[in-house]
PDB file of C-alpha atoms in Angstrom:
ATOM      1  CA  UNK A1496     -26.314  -1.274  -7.360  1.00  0.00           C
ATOM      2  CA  UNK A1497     -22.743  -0.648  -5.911  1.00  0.00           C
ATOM      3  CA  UNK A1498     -21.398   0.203  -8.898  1.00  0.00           C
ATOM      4  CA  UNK A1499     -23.506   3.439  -9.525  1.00  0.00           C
ATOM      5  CA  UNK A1500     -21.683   6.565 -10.344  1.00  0.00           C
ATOM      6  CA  UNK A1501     -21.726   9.101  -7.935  1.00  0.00           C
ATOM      7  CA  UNK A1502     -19.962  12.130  -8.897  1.00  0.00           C
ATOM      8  CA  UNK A1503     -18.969  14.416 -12.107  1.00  0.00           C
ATOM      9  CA  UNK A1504     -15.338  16.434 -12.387  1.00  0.00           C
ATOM     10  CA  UNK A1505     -14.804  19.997 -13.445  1.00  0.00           C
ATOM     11  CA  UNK A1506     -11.541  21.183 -15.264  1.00  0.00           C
ATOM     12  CA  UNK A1507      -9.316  21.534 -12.237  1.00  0.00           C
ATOM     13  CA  UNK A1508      -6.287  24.261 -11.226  1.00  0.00           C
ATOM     14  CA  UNK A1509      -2.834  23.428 -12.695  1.00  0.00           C
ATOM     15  CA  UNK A1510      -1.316  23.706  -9.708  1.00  0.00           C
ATOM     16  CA  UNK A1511       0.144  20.284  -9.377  1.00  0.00           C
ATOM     17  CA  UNK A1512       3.430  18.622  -9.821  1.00  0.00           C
ATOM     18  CA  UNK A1513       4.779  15.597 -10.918  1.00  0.00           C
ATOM     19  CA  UNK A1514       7.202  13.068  -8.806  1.00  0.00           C
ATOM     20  CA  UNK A1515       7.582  11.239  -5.575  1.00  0.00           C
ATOM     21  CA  UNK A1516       9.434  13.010  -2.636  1.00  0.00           C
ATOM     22  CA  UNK A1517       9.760  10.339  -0.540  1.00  0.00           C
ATOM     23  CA  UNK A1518       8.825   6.500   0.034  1.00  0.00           C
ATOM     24  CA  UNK A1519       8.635   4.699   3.621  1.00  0.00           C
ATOM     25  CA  UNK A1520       8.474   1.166   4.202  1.00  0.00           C
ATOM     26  CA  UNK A1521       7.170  -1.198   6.494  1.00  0.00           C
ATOM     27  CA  UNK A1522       7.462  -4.505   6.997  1.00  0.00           C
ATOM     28  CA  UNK A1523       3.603  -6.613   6.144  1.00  0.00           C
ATOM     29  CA  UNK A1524       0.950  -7.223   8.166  1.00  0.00           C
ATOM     30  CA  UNK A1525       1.959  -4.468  11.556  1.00  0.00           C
ATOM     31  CA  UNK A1526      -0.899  -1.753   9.849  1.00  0.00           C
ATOM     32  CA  UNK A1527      -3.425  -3.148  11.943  1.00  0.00           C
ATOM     33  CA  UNK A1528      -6.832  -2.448  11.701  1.00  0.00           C
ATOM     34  CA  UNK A1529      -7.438   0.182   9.223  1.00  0.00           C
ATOM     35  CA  UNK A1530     -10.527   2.286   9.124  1.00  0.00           C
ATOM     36  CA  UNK A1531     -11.738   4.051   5.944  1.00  0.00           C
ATOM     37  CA  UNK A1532     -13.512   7.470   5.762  1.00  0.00           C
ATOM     38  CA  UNK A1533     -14.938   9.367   2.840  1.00  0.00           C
ATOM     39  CA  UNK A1534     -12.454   6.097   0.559  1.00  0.00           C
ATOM     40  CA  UNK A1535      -9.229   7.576   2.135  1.00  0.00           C
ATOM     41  CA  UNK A1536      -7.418   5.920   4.896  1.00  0.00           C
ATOM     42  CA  UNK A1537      -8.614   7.934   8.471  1.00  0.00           C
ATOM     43  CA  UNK A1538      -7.021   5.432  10.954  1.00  0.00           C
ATOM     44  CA  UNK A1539      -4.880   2.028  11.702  1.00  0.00           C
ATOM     45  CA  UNK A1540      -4.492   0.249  14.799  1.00  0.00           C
ATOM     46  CA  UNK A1541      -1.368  -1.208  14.419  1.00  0.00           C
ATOM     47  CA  UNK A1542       2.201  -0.623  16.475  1.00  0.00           C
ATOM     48  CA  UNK A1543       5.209  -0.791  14.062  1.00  0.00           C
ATOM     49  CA  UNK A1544       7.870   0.950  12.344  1.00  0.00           C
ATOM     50  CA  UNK A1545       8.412   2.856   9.196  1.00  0.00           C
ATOM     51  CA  UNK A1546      11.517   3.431   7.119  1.00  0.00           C
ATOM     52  CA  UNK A1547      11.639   6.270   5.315  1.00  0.00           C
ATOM     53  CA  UNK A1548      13.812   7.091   1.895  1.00  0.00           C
ATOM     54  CA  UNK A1549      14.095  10.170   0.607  1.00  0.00           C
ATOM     55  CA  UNK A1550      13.823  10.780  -3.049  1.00  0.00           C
ATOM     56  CA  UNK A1551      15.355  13.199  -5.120  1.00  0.00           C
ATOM     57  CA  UNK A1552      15.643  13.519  -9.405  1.00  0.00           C
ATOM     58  CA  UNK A1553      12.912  12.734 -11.852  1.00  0.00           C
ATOM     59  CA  UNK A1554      12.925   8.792 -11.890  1.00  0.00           C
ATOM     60  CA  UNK A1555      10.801   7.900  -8.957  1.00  0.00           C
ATOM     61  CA  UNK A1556       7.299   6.831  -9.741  1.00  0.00           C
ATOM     62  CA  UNK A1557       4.300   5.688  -9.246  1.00  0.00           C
ATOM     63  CA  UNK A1558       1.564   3.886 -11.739  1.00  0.00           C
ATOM     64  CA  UNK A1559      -1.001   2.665 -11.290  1.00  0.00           C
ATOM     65  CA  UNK A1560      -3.377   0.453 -14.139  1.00  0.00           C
ATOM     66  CA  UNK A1561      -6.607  -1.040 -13.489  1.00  0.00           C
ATOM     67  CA  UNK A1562      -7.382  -4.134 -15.384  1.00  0.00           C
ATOM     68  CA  UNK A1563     -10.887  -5.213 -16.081  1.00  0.00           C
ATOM     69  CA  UNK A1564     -12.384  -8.123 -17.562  1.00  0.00           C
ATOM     70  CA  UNK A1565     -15.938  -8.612 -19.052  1.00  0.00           C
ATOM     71  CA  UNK A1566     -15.686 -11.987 -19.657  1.00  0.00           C
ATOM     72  CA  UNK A1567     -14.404 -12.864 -15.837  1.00  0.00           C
ATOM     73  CA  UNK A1568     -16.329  -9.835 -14.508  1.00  0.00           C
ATOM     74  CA  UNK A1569     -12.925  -8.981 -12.258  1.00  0.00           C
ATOM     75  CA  UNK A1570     -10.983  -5.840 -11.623  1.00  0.00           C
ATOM     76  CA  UNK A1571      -7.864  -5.721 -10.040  1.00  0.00           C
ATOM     77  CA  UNK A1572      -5.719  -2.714  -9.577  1.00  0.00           C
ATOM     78  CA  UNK A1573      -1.891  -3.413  -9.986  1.00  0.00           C
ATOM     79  CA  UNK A1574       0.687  -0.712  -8.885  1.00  0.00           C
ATOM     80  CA  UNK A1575       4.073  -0.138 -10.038  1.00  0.00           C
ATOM     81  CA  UNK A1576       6.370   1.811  -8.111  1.00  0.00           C
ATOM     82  CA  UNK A1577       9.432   2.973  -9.276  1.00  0.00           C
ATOM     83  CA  UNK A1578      12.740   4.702  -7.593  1.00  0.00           C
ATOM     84  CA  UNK A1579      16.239   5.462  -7.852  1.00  0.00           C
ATOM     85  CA  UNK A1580      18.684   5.426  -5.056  1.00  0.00           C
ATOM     86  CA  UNK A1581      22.114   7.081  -5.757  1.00  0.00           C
ATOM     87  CA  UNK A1582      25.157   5.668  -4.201  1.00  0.00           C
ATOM     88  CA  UNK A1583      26.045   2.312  -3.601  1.00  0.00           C
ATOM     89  CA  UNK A1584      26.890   0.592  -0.114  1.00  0.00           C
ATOM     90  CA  UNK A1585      26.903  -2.223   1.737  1.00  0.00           C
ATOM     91  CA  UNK A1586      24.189  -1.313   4.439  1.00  0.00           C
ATOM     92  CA  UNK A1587      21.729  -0.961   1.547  1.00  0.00           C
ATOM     93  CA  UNK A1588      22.963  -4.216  -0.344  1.00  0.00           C
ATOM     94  CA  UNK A1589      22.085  -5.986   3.254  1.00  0.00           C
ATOM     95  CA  UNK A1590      18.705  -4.027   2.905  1.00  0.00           C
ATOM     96  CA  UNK A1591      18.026  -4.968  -0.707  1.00  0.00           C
ATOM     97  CA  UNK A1592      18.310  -8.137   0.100  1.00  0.00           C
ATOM     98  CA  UNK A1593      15.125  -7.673   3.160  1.00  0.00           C
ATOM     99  CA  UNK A1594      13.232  -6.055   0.637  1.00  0.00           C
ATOM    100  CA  UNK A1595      13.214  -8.348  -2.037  1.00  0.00           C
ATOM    101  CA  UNK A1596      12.950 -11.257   0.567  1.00  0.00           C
ATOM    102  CA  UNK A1597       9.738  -9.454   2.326  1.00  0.00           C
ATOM    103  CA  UNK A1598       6.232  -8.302   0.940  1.00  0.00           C
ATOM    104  CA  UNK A1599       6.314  -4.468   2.793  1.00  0.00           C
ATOM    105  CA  UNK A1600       3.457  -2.483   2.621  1.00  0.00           C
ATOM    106  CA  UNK A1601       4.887   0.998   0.703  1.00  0.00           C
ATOM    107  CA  UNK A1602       3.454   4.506   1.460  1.00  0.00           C
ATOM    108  CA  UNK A1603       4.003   6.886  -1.702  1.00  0.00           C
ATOM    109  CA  UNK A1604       4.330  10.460  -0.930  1.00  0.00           C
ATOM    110  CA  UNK A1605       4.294  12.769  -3.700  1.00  0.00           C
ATOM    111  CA  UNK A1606       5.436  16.103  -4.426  1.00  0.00           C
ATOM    112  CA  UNK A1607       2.071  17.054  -3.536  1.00  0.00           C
ATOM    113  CA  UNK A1608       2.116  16.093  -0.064  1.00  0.00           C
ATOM    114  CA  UNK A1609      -0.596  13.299  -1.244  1.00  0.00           C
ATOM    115  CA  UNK A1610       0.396   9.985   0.966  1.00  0.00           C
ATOM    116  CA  UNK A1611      -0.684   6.601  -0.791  1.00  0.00           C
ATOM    117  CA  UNK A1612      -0.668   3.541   0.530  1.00  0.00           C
ATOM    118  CA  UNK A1613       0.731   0.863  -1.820  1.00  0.00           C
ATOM    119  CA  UNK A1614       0.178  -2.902  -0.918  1.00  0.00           C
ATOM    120  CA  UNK A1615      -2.578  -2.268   1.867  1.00  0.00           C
ATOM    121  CA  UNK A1616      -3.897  -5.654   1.278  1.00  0.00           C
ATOM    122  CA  UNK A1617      -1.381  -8.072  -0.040  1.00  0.00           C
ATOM    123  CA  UNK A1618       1.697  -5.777   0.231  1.00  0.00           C
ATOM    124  CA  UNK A1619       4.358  -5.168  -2.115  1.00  0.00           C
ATOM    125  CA  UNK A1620       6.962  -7.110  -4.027  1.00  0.00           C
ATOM    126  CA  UNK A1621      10.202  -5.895  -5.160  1.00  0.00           C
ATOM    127  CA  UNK A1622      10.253  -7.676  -8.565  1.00  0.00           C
ATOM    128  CA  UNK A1623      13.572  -6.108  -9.869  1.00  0.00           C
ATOM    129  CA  UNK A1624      16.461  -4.593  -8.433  1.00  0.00           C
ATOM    130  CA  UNK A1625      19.953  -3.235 -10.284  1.00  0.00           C
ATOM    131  CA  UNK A1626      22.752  -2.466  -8.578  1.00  0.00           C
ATOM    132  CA  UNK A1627      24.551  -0.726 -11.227  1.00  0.00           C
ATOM    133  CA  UNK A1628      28.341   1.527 -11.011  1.00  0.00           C
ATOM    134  CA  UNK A1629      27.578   3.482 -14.479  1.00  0.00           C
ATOM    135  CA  UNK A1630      30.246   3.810 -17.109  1.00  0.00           C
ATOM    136  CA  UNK A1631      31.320   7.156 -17.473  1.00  0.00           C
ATOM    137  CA  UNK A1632      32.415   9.366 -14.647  1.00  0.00           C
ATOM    138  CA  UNK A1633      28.909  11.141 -14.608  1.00  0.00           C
ATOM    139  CA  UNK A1634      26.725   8.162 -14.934  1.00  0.00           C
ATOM    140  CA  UNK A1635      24.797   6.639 -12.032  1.00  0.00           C
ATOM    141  CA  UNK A1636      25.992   4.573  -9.341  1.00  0.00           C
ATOM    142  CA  UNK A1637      23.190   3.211  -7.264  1.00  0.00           C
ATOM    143  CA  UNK A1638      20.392   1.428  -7.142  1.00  0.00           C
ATOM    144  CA  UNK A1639      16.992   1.036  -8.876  1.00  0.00           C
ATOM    145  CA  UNK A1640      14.344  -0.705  -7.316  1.00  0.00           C
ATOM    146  CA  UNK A1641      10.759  -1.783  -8.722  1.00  0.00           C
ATOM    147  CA  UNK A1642       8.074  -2.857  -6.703  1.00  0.00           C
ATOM    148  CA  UNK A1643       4.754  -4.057  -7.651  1.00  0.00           C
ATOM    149  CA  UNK A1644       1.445  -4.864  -5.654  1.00  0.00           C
ATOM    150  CA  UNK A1645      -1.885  -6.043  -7.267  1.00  0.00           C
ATOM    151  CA  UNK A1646      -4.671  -4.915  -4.818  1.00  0.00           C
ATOM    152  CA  UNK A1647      -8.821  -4.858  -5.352  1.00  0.00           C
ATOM    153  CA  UNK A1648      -8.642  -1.269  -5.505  1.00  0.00           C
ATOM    154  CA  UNK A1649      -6.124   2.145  -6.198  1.00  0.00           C
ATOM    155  CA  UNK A1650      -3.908   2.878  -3.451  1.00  0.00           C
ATOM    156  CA  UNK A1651      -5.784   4.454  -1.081  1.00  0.00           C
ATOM    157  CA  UNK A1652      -5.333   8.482   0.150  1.00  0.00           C
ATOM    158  CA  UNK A1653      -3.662   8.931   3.678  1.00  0.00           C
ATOM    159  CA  UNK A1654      -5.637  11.076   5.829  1.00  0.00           C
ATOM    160  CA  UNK A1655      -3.491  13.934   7.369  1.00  0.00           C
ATOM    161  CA  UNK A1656      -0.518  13.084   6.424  1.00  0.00           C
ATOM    162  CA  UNK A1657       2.290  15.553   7.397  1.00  0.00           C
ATOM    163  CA  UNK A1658       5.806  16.239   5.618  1.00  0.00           C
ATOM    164  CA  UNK A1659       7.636  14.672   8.985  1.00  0.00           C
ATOM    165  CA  UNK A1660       4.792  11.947   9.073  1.00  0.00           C
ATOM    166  CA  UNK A1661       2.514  10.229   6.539  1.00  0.00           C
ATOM    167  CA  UNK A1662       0.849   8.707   9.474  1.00  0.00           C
ATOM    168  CA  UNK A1663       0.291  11.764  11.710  1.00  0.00           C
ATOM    169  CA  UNK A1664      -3.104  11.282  11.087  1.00  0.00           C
ATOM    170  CA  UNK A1665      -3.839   7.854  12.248  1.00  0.00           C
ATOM    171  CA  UNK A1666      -4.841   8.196  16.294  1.00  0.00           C
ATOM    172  CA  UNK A1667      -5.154   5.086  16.920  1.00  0.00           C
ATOM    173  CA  UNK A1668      -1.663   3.799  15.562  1.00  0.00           C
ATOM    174  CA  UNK A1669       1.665   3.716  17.561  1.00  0.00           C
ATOM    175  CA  UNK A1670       3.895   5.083  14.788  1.00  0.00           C
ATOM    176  CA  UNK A1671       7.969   5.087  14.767  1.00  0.00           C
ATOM    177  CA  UNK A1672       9.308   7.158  11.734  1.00  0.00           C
ATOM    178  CA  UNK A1673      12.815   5.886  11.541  1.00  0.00           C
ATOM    179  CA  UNK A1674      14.694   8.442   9.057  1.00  0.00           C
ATOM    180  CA  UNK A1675      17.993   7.481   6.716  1.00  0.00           C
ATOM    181  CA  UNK A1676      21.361   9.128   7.444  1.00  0.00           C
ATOM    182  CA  UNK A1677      23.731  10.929   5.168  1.00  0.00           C
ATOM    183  CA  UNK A1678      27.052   9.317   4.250  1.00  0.00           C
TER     184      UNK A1678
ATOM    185  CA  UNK B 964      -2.958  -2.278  59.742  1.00  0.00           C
ATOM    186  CA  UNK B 965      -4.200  -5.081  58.049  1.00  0.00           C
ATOM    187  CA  UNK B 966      -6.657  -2.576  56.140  1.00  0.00           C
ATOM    188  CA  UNK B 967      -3.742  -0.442  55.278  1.00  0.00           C
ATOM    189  CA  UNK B 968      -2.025  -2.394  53.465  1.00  0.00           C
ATOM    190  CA  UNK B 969      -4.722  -3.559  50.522  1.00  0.00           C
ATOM    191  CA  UNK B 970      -5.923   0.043  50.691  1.00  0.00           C
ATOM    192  CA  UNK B 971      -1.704   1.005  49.533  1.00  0.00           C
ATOM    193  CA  UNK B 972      -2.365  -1.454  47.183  1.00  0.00           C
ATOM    194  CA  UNK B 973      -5.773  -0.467  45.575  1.00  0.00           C
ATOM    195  CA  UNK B 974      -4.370   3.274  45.281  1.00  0.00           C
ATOM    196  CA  UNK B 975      -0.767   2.308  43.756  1.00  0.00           C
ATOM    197  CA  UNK B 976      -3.174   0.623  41.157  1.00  0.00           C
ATOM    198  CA  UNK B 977      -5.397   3.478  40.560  1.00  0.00           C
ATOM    199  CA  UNK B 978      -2.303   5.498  40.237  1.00  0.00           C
ATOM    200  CA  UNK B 979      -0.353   3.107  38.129  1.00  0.00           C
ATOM    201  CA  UNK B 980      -3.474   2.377  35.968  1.00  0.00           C
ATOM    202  CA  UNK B 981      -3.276   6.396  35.242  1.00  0.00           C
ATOM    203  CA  UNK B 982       0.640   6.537  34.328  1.00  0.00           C
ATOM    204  CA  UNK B 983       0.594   8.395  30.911  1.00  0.00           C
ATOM    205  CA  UNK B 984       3.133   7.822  28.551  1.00  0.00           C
ATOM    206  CA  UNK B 985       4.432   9.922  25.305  1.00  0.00           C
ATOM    207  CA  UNK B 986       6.388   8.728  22.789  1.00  0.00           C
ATOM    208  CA  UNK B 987       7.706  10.750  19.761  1.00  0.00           C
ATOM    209  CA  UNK B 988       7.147   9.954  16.427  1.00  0.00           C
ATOM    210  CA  UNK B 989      10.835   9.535  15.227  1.00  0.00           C
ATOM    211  CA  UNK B 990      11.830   7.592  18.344  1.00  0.00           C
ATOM    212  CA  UNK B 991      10.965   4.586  20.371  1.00  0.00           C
ATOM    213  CA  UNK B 992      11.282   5.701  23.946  1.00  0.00           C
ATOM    214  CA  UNK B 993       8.435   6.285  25.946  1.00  0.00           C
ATOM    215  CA  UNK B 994       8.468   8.955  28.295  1.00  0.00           C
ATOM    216  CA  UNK B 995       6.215   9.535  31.424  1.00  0.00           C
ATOM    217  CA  UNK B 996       3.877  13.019  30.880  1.00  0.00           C
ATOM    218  CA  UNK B 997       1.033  14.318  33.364  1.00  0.00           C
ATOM    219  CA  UNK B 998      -2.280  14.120  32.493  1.00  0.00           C
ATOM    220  CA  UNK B 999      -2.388  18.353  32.554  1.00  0.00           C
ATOM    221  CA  UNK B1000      -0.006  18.488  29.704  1.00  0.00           C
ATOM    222  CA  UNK B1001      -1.995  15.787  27.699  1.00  0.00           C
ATOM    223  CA  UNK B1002      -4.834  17.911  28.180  1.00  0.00           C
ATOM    224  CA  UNK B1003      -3.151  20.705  27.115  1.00  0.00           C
ATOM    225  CA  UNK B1004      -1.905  18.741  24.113  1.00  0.00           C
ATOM    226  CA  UNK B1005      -5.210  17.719  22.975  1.00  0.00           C
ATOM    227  CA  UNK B1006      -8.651  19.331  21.960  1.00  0.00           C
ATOM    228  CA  UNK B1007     -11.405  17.616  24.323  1.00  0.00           C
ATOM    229  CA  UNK B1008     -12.944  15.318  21.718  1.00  0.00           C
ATOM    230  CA  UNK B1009      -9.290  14.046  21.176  1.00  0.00           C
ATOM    231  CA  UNK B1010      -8.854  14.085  24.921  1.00  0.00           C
ATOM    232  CA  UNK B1011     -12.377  11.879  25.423  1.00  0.00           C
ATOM    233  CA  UNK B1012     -10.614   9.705  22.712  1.00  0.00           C
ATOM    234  CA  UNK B1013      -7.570   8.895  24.479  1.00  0.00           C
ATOM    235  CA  UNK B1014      -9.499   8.609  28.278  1.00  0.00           C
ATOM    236  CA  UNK B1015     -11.900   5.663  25.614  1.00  0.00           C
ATOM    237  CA  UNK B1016      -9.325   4.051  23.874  1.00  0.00           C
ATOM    238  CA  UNK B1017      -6.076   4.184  26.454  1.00  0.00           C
ATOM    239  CA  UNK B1018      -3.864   5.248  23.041  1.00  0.00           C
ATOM    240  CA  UNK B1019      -3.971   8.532  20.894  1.00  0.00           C
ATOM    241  CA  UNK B1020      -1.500   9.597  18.063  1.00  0.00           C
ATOM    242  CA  UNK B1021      -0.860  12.924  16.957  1.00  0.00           C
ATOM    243  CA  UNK B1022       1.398  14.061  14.193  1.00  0.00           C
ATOM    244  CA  UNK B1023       4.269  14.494  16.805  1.00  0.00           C
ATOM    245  CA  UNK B1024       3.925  10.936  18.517  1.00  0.00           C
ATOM    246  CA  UNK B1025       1.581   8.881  20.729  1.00  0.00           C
ATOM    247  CA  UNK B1026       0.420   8.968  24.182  1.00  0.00           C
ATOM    248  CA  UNK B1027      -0.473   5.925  25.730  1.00  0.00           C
ATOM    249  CA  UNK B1028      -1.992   4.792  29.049  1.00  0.00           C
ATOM    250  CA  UNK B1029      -1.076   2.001  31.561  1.00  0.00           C
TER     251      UNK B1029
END
């Protein structure tokens, strides 16, 4: 049956932490071919370009909930992903605006160094944006962003990812990491 | 002469066929590299790889053949 169990889990080390370092976009359907070993992501095929946004503060997330029905006999996984982006301009309104338009396929990477791949299948929408100045002098001006993918299974585990690279492991991919710049 | 000229031809495409080309990760230029420093680059197995498949990614970019 392919729904067997296959595996117990043992109290593990606390020596994890919480948040999202960094998030880098791409636009749907470059990825390629992408080859799964040991249910984490070992290699793509694909030639494209990835964006990458650097997160800082406590209000960048990711959730995932997987939703099961007897009745239908379905489960779908659906991921949100959450982040705030400090300081307002008009190169990023341009980009909001590509985001929300697009379906990207997202790659998580947490403060663990763990890279996830968010929107493998059907890729990711951004289902709400603010653009918001604050109100007081010490209150946010930036963006928040909230993108959401419904997939047949969690987001998958990036093999080898590196902190310059989430996609250092993938051999057979021709990867561009295109970095943000300070202003 | 007449053989010359399609042997210049056959070994300009041997040669060309054999160009190796690097690009790094956080770019989009591809630069010519030798074979030696590929080698040197890579472990065998990842070296086999690359001679199979014509493409091989590391964590600091790609090489790429023809």
């Amino acid at each position: 049956m392919a729904c067997n169990l296959t595996r117990g889990r043992a109290i593990n080390c606390k020596d994890q932490i919480g948040g999202l370092s960094a998030i880098y976009v791409t636009d749907f359907g470059g990825l390629g071919t992408i080859t799964y070993t040991s249910d984490a992501i070992s290699n793509m095929s694909g030639s494209f370009t990835i964006f990458k946004y650097d997160l800082n503060g406590q209000a960048n997330t990711f959730t995932t909930t997987a939703t099961s029905s007897r009745e239908n006999g379905t489960t779908f996984f659906a991921s949100t992903l959450s982040v705030t982006l400090p300081k307002l301009s008009k190169e990023e309104n341009a980009e909001l605006k590509l985001l929300a338009f697009g379906r990207p396929h997202i790659i998580a990477v947490d403060r663990n160094g763990n890279a996830f791949l968010l929107g493998t299948i059907n890729g990711c929408s951004l289902e709400s944006a603010t653009l918001t100045s604050g109100a007081a002098q010490g209150d946010m001006s930036g963006y928040t962003m909230e993108f959401q993918s419904e997939e047949a299974s969690a987001p998958d585990f990036i093999t080898g990812a590196t902190a310059a690279n989430p996609l250092a492991g993938m051999s057979s991919a021709t990867v561009t990491v295109t970095v943000g710049t300070n202003s | 002469m007449l053989l010359a000229s399609p042997c210049k031809i056959f070994i300009q495409f041997i040669m060309k066929k054999k160009q190796i080309n690097f690009k790094p990760f956080d770019s989009l230029k591809w630069h010519e590299v030798k074979e030696e420093d590929v080698e040197e680059v890579l472990s065998k197995d990842q070296f086999k790889d690359f001679k199979k498949n014509k493409i091989y990614s590391i964590g600091t970019g790609t090489f790429k053949m023809g």
